XYZ file of C-alpha atoms in Angstrom:
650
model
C 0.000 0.000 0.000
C 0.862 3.485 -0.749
C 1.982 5.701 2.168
C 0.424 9.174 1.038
C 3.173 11.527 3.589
C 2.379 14.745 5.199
C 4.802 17.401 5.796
C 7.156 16.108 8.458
C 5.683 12.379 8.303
C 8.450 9.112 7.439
C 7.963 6.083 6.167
C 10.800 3.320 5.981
C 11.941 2.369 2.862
C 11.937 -1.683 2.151
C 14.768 -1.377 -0.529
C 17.808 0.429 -0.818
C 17.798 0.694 -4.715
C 15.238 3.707 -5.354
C 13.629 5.715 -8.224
C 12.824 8.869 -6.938
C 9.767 10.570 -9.869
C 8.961 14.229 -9.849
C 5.923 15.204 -11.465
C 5.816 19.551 -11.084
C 3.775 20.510 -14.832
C 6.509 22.926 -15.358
C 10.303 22.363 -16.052
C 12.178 22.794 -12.596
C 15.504 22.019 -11.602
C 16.349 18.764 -9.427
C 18.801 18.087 -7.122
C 20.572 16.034 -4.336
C 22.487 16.714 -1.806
C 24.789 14.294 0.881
C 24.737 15.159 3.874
C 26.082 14.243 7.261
C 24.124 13.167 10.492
C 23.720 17.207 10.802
C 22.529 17.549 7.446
C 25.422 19.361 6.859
C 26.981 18.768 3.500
C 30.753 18.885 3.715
C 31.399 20.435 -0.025
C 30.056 21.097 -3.713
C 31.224 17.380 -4.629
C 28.556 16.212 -2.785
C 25.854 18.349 -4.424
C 24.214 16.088 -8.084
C 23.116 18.795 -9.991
C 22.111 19.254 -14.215
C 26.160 20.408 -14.405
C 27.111 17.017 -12.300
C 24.606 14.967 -12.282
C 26.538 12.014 -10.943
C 27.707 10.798 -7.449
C 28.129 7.618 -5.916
C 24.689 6.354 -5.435
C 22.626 9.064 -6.654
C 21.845 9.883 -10.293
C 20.035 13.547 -11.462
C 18.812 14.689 -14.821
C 21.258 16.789 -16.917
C 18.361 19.715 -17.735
C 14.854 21.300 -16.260
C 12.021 19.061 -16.839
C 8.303 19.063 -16.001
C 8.858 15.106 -14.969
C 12.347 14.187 -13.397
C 13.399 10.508 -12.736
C 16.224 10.427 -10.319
C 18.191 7.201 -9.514
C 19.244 6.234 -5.872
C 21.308 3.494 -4.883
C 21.893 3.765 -0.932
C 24.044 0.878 -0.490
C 26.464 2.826 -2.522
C 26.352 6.264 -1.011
C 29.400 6.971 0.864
C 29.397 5.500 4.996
C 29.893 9.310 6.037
C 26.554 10.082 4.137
C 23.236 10.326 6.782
C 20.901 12.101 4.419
C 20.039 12.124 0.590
C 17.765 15.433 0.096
C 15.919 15.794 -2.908
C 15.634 19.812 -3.839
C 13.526 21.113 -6.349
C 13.959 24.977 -8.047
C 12.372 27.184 -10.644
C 15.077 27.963 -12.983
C 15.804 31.673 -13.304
C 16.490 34.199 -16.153
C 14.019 32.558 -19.019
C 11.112 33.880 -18.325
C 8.823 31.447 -16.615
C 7.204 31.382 -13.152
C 9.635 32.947 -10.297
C 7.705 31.300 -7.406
C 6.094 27.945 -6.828
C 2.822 29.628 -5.413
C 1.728 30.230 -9.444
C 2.292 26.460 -10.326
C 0.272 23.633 -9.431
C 1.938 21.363 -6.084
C 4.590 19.645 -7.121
C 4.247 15.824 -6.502
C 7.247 13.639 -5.701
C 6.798 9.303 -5.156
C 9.514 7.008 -4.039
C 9.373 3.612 -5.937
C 10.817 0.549 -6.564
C 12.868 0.245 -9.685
C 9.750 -2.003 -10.649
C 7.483 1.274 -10.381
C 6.087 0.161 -7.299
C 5.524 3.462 -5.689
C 6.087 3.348 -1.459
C 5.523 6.496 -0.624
C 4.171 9.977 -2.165
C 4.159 13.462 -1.027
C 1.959 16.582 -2.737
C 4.546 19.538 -1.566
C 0.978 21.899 -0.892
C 1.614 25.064 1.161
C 4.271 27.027 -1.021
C 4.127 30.442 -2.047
C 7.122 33.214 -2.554
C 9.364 30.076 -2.443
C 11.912 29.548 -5.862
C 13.234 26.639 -4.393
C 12.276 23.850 -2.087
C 13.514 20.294 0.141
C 11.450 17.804 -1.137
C 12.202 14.723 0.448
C 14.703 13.131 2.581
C 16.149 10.005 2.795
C 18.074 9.337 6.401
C 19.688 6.705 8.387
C 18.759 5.344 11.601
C 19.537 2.596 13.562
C 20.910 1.411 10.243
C 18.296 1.114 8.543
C 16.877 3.870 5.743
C 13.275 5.699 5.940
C 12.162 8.934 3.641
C 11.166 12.134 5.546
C 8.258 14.757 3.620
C 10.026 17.714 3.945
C 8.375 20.607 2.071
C 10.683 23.487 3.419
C 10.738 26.291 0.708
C 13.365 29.122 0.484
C 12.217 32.565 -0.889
C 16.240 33.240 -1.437
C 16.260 30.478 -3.937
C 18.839 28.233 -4.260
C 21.264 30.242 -3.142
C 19.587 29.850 0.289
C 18.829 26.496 0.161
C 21.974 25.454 -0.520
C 23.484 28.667 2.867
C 20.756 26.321 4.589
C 23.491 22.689 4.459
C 26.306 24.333 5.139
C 27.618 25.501 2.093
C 30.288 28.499 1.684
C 29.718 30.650 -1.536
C 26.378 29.458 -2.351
C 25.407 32.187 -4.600
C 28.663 31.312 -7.066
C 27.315 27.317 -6.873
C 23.589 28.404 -7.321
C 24.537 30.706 -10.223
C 26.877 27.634 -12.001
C 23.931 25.076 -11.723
C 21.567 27.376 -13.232
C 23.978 28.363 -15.876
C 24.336 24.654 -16.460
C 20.636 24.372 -16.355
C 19.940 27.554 -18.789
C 22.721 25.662 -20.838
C 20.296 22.444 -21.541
C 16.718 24.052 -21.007
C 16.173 23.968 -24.908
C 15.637 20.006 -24.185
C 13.481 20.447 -21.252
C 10.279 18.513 -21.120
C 7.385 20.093 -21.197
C 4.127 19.405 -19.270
C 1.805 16.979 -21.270
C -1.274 17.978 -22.853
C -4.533 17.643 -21.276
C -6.076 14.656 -21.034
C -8.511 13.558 -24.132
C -11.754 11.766 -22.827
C -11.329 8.456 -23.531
C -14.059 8.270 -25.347
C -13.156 10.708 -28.415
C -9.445 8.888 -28.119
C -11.773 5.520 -29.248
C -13.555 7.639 -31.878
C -10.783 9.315 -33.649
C -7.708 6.833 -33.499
C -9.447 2.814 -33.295
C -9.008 1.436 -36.696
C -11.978 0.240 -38.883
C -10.949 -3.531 -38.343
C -11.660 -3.656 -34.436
C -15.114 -4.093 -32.750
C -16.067 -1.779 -30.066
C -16.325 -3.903 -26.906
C -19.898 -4.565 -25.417
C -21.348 -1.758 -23.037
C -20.088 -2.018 -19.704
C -16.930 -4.171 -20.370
C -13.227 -3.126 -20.195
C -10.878 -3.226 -22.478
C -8.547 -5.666 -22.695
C -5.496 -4.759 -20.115
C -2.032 -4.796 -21.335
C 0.115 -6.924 -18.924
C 3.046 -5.311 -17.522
C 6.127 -6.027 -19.447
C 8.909 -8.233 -17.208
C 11.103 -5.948 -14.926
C 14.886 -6.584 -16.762
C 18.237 -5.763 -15.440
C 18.736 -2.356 -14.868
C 20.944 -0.329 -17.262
C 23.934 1.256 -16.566
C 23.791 4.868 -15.416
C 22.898 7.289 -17.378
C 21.626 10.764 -17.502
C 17.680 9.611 -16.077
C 15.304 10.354 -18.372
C 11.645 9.843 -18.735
C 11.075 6.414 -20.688
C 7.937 6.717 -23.460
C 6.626 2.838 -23.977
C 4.246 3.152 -27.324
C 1.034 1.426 -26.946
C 0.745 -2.030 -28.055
C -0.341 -2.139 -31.916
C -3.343 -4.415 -32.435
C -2.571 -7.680 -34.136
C -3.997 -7.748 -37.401
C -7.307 -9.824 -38.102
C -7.714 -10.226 -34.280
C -10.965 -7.509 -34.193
C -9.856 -7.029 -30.213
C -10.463 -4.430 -28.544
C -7.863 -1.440 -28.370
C -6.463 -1.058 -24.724
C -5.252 2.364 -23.699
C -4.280 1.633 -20.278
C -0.592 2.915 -19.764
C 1.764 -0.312 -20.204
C 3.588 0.700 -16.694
C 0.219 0.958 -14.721
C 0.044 -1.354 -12.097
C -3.058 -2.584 -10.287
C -2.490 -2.684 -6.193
C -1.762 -6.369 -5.727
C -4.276 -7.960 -3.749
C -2.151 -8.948 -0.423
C -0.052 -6.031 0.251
C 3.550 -7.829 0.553
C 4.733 -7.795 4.462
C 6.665 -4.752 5.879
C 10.535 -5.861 7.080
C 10.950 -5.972 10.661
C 12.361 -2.877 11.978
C 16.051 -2.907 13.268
C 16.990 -4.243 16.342
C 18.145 -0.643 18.002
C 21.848 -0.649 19.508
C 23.463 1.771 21.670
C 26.042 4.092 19.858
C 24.500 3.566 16.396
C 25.372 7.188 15.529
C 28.370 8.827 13.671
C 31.448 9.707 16.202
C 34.678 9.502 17.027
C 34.123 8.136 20.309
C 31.424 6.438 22.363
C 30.394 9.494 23.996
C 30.075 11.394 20.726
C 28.071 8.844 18.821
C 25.923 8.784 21.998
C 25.130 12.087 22.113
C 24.524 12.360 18.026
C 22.158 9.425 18.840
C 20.285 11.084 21.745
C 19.767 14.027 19.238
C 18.264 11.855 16.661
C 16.193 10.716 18.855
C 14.957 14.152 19.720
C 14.823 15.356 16.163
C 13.062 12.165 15.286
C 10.079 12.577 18.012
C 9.621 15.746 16.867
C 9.034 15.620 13.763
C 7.010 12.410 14.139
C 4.996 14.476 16.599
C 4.561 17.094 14.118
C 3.119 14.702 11.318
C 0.827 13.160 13.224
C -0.442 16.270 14.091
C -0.368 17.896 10.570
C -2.559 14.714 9.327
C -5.134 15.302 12.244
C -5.469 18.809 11.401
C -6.093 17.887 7.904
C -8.787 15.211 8.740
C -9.867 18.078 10.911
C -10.087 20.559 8.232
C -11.361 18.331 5.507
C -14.106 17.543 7.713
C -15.448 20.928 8.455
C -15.269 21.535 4.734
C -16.952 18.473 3.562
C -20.190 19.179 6.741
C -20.171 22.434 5.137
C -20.537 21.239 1.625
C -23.049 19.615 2.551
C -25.407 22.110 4.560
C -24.908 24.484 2.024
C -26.950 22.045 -0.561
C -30.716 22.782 0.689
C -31.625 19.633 -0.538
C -29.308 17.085 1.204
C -29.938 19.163 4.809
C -32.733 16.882 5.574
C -32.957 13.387 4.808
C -31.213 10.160 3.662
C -28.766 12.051 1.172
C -27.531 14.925 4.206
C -26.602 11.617 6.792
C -25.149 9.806 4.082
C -22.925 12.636 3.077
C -22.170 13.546 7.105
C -21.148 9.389 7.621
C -19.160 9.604 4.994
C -17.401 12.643 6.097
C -16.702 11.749 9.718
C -15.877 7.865 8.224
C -13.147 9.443 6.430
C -12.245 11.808 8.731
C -11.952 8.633 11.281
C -9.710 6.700 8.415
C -7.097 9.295 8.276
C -6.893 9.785 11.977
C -6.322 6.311 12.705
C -4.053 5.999 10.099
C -1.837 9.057 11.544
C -2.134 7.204 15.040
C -0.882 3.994 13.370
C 2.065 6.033 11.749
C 2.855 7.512 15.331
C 2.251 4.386 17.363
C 5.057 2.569 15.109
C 7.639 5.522 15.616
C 7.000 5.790 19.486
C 7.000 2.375 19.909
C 10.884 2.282 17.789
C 11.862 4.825 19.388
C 10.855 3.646 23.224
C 12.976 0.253 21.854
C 16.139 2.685 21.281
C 15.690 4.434 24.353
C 15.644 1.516 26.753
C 18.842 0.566 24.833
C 20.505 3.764 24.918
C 20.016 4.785 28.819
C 21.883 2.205 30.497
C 24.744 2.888 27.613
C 24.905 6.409 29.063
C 27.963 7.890 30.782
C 27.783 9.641 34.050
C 27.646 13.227 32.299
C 24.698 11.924 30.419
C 22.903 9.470 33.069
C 20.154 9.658 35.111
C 20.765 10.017 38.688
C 19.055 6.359 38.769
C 21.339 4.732 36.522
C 23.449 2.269 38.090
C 26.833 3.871 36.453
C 26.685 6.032 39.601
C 27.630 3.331 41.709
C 31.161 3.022 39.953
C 31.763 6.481 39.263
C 35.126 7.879 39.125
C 36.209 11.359 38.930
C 37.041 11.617 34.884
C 40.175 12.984 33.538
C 38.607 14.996 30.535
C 35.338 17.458 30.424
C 32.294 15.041 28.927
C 30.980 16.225 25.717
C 27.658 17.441 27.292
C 25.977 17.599 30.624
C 22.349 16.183 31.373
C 20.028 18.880 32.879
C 16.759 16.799 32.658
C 14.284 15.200 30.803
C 12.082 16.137 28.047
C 8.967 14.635 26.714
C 5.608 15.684 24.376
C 2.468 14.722 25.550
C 1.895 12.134 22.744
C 4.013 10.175 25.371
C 4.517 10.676 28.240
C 6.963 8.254 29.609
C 8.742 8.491 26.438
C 11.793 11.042 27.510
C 14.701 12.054 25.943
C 17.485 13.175 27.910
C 17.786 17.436 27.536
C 21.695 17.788 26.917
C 23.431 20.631 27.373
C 27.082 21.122 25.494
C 30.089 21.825 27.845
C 31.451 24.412 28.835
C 28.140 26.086 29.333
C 27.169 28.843 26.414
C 24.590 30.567 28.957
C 24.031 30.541 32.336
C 20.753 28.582 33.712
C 17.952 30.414 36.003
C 16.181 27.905 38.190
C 12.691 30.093 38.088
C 11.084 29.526 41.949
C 7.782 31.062 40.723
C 4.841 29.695 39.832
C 4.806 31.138 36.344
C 2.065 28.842 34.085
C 3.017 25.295 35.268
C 0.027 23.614 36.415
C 2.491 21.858 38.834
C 4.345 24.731 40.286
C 0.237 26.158 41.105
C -0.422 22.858 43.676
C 2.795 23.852 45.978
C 2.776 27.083 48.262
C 5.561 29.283 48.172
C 7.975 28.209 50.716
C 7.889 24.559 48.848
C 8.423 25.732 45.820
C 11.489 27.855 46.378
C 13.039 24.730 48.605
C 12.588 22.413 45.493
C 14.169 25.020 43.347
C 17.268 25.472 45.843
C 17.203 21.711 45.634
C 17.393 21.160 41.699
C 20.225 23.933 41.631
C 21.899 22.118 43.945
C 21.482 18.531 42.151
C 22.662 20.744 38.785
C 26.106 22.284 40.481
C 26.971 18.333 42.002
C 26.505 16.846 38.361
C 29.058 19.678 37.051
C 31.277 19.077 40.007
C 31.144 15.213 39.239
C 31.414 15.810 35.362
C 34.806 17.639 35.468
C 38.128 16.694 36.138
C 39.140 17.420 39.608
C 39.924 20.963 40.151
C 38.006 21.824 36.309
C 35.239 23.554 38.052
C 34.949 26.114 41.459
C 31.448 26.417 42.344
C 30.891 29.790 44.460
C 27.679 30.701 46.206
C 25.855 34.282 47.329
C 23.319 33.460 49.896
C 22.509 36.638 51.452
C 20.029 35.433 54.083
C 21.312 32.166 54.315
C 17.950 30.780 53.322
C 19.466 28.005 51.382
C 21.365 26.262 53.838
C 20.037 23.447 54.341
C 19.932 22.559 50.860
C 23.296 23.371 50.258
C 24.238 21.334 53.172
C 25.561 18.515 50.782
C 28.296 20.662 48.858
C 28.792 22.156 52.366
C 29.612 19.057 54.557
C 31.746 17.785 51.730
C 34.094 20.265 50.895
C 33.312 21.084 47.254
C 32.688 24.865 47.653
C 35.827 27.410 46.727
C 34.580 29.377 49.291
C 31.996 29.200 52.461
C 28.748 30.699 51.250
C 28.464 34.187 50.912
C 26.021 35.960 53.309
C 24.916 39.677 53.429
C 25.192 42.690 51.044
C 29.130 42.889 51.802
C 29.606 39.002 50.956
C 27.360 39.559 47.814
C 29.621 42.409 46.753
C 32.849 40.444 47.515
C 32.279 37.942 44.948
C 30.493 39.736 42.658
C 33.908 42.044 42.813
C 36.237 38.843 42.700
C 34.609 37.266 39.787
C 34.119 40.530 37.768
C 37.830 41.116 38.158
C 38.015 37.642 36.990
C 36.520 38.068 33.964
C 38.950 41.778 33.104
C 41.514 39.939 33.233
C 41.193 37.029 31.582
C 39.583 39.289 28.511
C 42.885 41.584 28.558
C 44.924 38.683 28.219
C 42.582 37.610 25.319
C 42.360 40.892 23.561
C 46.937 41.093 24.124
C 46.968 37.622 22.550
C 48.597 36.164 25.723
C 45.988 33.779 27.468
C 49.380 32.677 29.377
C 49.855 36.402 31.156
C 47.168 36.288 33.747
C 48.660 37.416 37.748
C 50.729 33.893 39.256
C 48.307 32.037 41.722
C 45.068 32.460 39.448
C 42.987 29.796 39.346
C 42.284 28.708 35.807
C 39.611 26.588 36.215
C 36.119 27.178 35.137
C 34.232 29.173 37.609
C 30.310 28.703 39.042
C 28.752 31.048 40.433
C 25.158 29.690 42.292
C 22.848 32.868 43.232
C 20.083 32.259 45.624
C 17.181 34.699 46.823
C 17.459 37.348 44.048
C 17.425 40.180 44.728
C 17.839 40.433 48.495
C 21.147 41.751 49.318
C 21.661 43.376 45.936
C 22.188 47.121 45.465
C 22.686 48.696 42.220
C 25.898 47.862 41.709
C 25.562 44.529 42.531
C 22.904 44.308 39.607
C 25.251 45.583 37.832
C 28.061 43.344 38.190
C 25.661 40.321 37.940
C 24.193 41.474 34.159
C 28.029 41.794 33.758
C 28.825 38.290 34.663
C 25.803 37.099 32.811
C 26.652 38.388 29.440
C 30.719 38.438 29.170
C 31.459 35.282 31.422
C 30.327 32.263 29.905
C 32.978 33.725 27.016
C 36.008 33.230 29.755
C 34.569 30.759 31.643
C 32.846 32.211 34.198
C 29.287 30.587 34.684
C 25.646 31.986 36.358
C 23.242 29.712 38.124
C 20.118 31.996 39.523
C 17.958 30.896 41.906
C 15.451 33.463 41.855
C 11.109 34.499 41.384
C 11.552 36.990 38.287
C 8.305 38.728 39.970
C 10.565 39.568 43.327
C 13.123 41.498 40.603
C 9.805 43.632 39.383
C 11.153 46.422 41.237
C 13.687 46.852 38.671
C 11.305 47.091 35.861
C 12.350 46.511 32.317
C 16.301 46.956 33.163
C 16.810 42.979 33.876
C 14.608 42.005 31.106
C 18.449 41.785 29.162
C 19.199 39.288 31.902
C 16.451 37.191 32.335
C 17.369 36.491 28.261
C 20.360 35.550 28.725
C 19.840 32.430 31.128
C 18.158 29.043 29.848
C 15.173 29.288 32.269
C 14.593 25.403 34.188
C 12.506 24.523 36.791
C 12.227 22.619 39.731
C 8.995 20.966 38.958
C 7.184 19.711 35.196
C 6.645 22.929 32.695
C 6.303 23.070 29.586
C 7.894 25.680 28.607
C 10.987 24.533 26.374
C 10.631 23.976 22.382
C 12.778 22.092 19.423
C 14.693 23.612 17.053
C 12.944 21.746 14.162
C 9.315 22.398 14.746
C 8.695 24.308 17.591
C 6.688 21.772 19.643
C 6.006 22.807 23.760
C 7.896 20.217 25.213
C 7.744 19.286 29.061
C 10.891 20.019 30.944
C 11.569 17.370 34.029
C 14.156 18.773 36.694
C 16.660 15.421 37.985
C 15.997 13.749 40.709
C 17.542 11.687 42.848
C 15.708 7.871 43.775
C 13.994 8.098 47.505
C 16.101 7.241 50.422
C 19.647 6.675 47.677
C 22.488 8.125 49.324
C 24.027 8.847 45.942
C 24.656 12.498 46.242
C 26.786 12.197 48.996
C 28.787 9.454 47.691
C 29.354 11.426 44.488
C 30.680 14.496 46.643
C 32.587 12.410 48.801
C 34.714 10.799 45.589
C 35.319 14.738 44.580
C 36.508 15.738 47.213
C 38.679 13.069 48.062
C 40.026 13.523 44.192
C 40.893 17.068 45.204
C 43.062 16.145 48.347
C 44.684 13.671 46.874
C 45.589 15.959 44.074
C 46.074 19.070 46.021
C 43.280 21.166 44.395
């Protein structure tokens, strides 16, 4: 069966030797790019285009077309390859359309080198766009699966090809469509409109045949015998002529295209998806190819997420359109006709929804398989607090990769989550929010609760980033002017960890803020001098932390003033923010902090949804860590840093 894809929707692919078909009723421009696990394509030798049409495993016409047949072997597409990505563009300069919003949608089918098509995709929704991602084809878990895409670029090619990673992609976009306007005299055009079949029997069948009886078909051509495929050439589009009637016979004249296919009556069985394995990503090491696999996970739930919910809005929409097709008939508002036409609406409308929910039970269900692969595989930097690689933790020698911060999951499923990474050292600093803002969670606890739980999750955050780096990396630093926090920073207290005992009152505050501001003049002198090495003898080079609880009690206007300072030029010299604060106690202020609030990747200590993809832009719930009731694995974590720092004098 056909898979008929919505933007954002996948399907896996049962063969590895493709035909990709275009079908746009205007000559366009196709394309194909290689790209990484990123999407990132490394250089123009991995672009097919009309003035290269060749790479390894991918084949493109050599002009503009109306109808484009482009060859894919996957098997032979280099191992560094991820992601094959059809594009599609108007050419320029010759007078024709300049946007895709004057032609008709383009459709694009993946098929079997039979003609068996496996899945198709009507690219609806475009407008100002010259150029467009059709499809992708992408990797996972080692096995292949095509992606709608659909995203248009109003800068053309030129932008589409900016988009992968591309330098100069005006000078490429401008060679392919000089190599295009090079070979449009050849392009095909669209076909001509249809003839009724009717006048096609009346005008063309010869005197000698006998028209068939009334209400029989014609005789059906059988398809001709798939042969071996032909070596590569520029694809073109193959023109079988009809069958010529053998003489004397008086049959019927058959007009059925010879390449039609009827859908066989037992769709053939889909192949068992792959068994997932931990690490099955691109990398240099296990922690890299773990963390490019956590991300495909992420990218992949997303944009699963986001085609099943583009297909129920369609059944949605093409619902309220068909109920109002049908009041708007007087005669079908009452009677048999008017609940006939409703049934069939909301029968349809039931079809496509449960065909959606079949599309996104399969991917959750894959991608729960993965995940309870990949989360034992996890390092420490990347675990849980559960996982049992806790309980042989060892201070490391190197900063991880990436640090976890929580959990993040869509409401699709719940207990699907995928670990929120965060890439070390920190870009931003983080602001543990101890209001209630809009979480429906935060609403249930009072006040004093909430801000303890917040203290707490800071606290859980600045042990992970002690226990992440190598001993000495990291000096964590706290202001605590009331010394409301203490007894959840009791842990770090009893074991040592701090640089410094917890600063109290508005003179502490300003003592730090002073230290760490000078911190950060320094270290950006030396930068500016080009001599990182001349910074005063006795500095200490590691990364610094600085935890801020109880905003902004104990904070003059200076103070402020240093912390906006830290917050925007630290993170660049390695000097890192963690507030613990209610934005709503800062009001005061007024729209002066709004700058600083910005800056900071906003977490909190209970579920909120407040945290969205980069691909789609889906609400996704953020879970804060937690540690399992009654485990005393906090303390033993501490413990093992701090006796890492005796031992090495740090």
């Amino acid at each position: 069966m056909t898979a008929e894809l919505v933007r954002g929707q996948n399907h896996p692919l049962p063969d590895t030797r493709l035909e990709i078909r275009v079908s746009a009723g205007h000559p366009v421009v196709a394309g194909a790019t290689l790209g990484d696990e990123r999407g990132t394509v490394p250089g123009v030798e991995w672009i097919a285009h009309p003035g290269s049409p060749s790479l390894p495993g991918v084949e493109v016409s050599q002009q503009a077309a109306a109808d484009h047949r482009l060859a894919v072997d996957l098997e032979a597409v280099p191992a560094a390859v991820h992601r094959v990505s059809v594009l599609l563009a108007l050419p320029v300069g010759v007078g024709g359309p300049t946007r895709f919003g004057a032609l008709p949608a383009p459709f694009v089918a993946v098929t079997g080198l039979d003609g068996t098509e496996i899945a198709g995709y009507t690219i609806t929704g475009l407008d100002s766009e010259s150029a467009v991602v059709a499809l992708e084809l992408y990797r996972r878990q080692g096995a292949w699966k095509v992606r709608a895409m659909g995203q248009g670029y109003e800068g053309g090619l030129a932008a589409m090809l900016g988009d992968q990673g591309l330098e100069r992609p005006a000078d490429l976009a401008a060679s392919i469509l000089e190599a295009v306007a090079r070979g449009l005299a050849r392009s095909v055009s669209a076909p001509p409109p249809r003839v009724p079949e009717t006048e096609r029997v009346r005008h063309t069948a010869p005197t000698t045949a006998t028209d068939p009886a009334p209400g029989s078909d014609p005789a059906r051509v059988p398809d001709p015998a798939p042969g071996p495929v032909p070596a590569p050439t520029a694809p073109t589009v193959p023109v079988t002529p009809p069958p010529a009637p053998t003489a004397g016979t008086g049959g019927p004249i058959s007009y059925a295209h010879p390449r039609r296919r009827t859908p066989d009556p037992a769709p053939e069985p889909q192949p068992a998806p792959p068994v997932p394995v931990a690490g099955d990503a691109s990398g240099w090491s296990m922690e890299e190819r773990l963390y490019n696999q956590v991300w495909g996970m992420f990218e992949d739930l997303a944009r699963s997420t986001a085609a099943y919910r583009s297909a129920c809005d369609f059944a949605e929409s093409r619902l309220d359109q068909e109920l109002d097709r049908a009041l708007s008939d007087p005669r079908s508002r009452i009677g048999g006709a008017g609940d006939a036409a409703r049934e069939a609406a909301r029968a349809k409308h039931d079809e496509l929804t449960a065909r959606a929910q079949e599309a996104l039970d399969r991917d959750l269900a894959q991608l729960a398989a993965e995940s309870e692969v990949v989360e034992p595989a996890l390092p420490a930097a990347f675990a849980r607090w559960d996982n049992p690689v806790w309980q042989a933790y060892r201070v490391p020698m190197e900063v991880p990769m990436a640090v976890r911060l929580g959990d993040l999951h869509l409401p699709e499923r719940t207990d699907l989550r995928i670990p929120m990474l965060v890439r070390l050292p920190l870009e931003r600093g983080l602001w543990v929010d101890s209001g209630r803002g809009h979480s429906e969670a935060a609403g249930l606890l009072d006040e004093a609760e909430l801000r303890r739980l917040a203290m707490d999750t800071a606290v859980a955050h600045a042990a992970r980033l002690l226990a992440v780096y190598p001993s000495g990396g990291i000096a964590v630093h706290v202001v605590d002017p009331a010394g409301s926090g203490a007894a959840a920073l009791a842990p770090l207290v009893e074991a040592g960890v701090l640089a410094d005992p917890p600063a109290s009152g508005a003179a502490g505050v300003s003592a730090v803020l002073a230290r760490l501001t000078e911190r950060v003049d320094l270290v950006q002198m030396a930068l500016r001098a080009g001599a990182p090495d001349a910074l005063p003898p006795g500095m200490d080079t590691a990364e610094q932390l600085l935890i801020v609880h109880d905003f902004p009690h104990g904070f003059d206007d200076r103070a402020v003033t240093q912390l906006r300072y830290l917050a925007d030029e630290g993170p660049a010299v390695g000097v890192h923010l963690m507030m613990v604060a209610d934005r709503e106690d800062a009001s005061a202020y007024g729209p002066v902090l709004d700058p600083l609030w910005r800056s900071l990747l906003r977490i909190t200590p209970v579920a909120d949804d407040h945290l969205a993809d980069p691909w789609v832009g889906h609400a996704w719930t953020y879970e804060p860590p937690g540690f399992p009731p009654g485990s005393a694995v906090l303390r033993q974590v501490l413990a093992q840093v701090a006796e890492a720092r005796r031992q090495w004098g740090r």
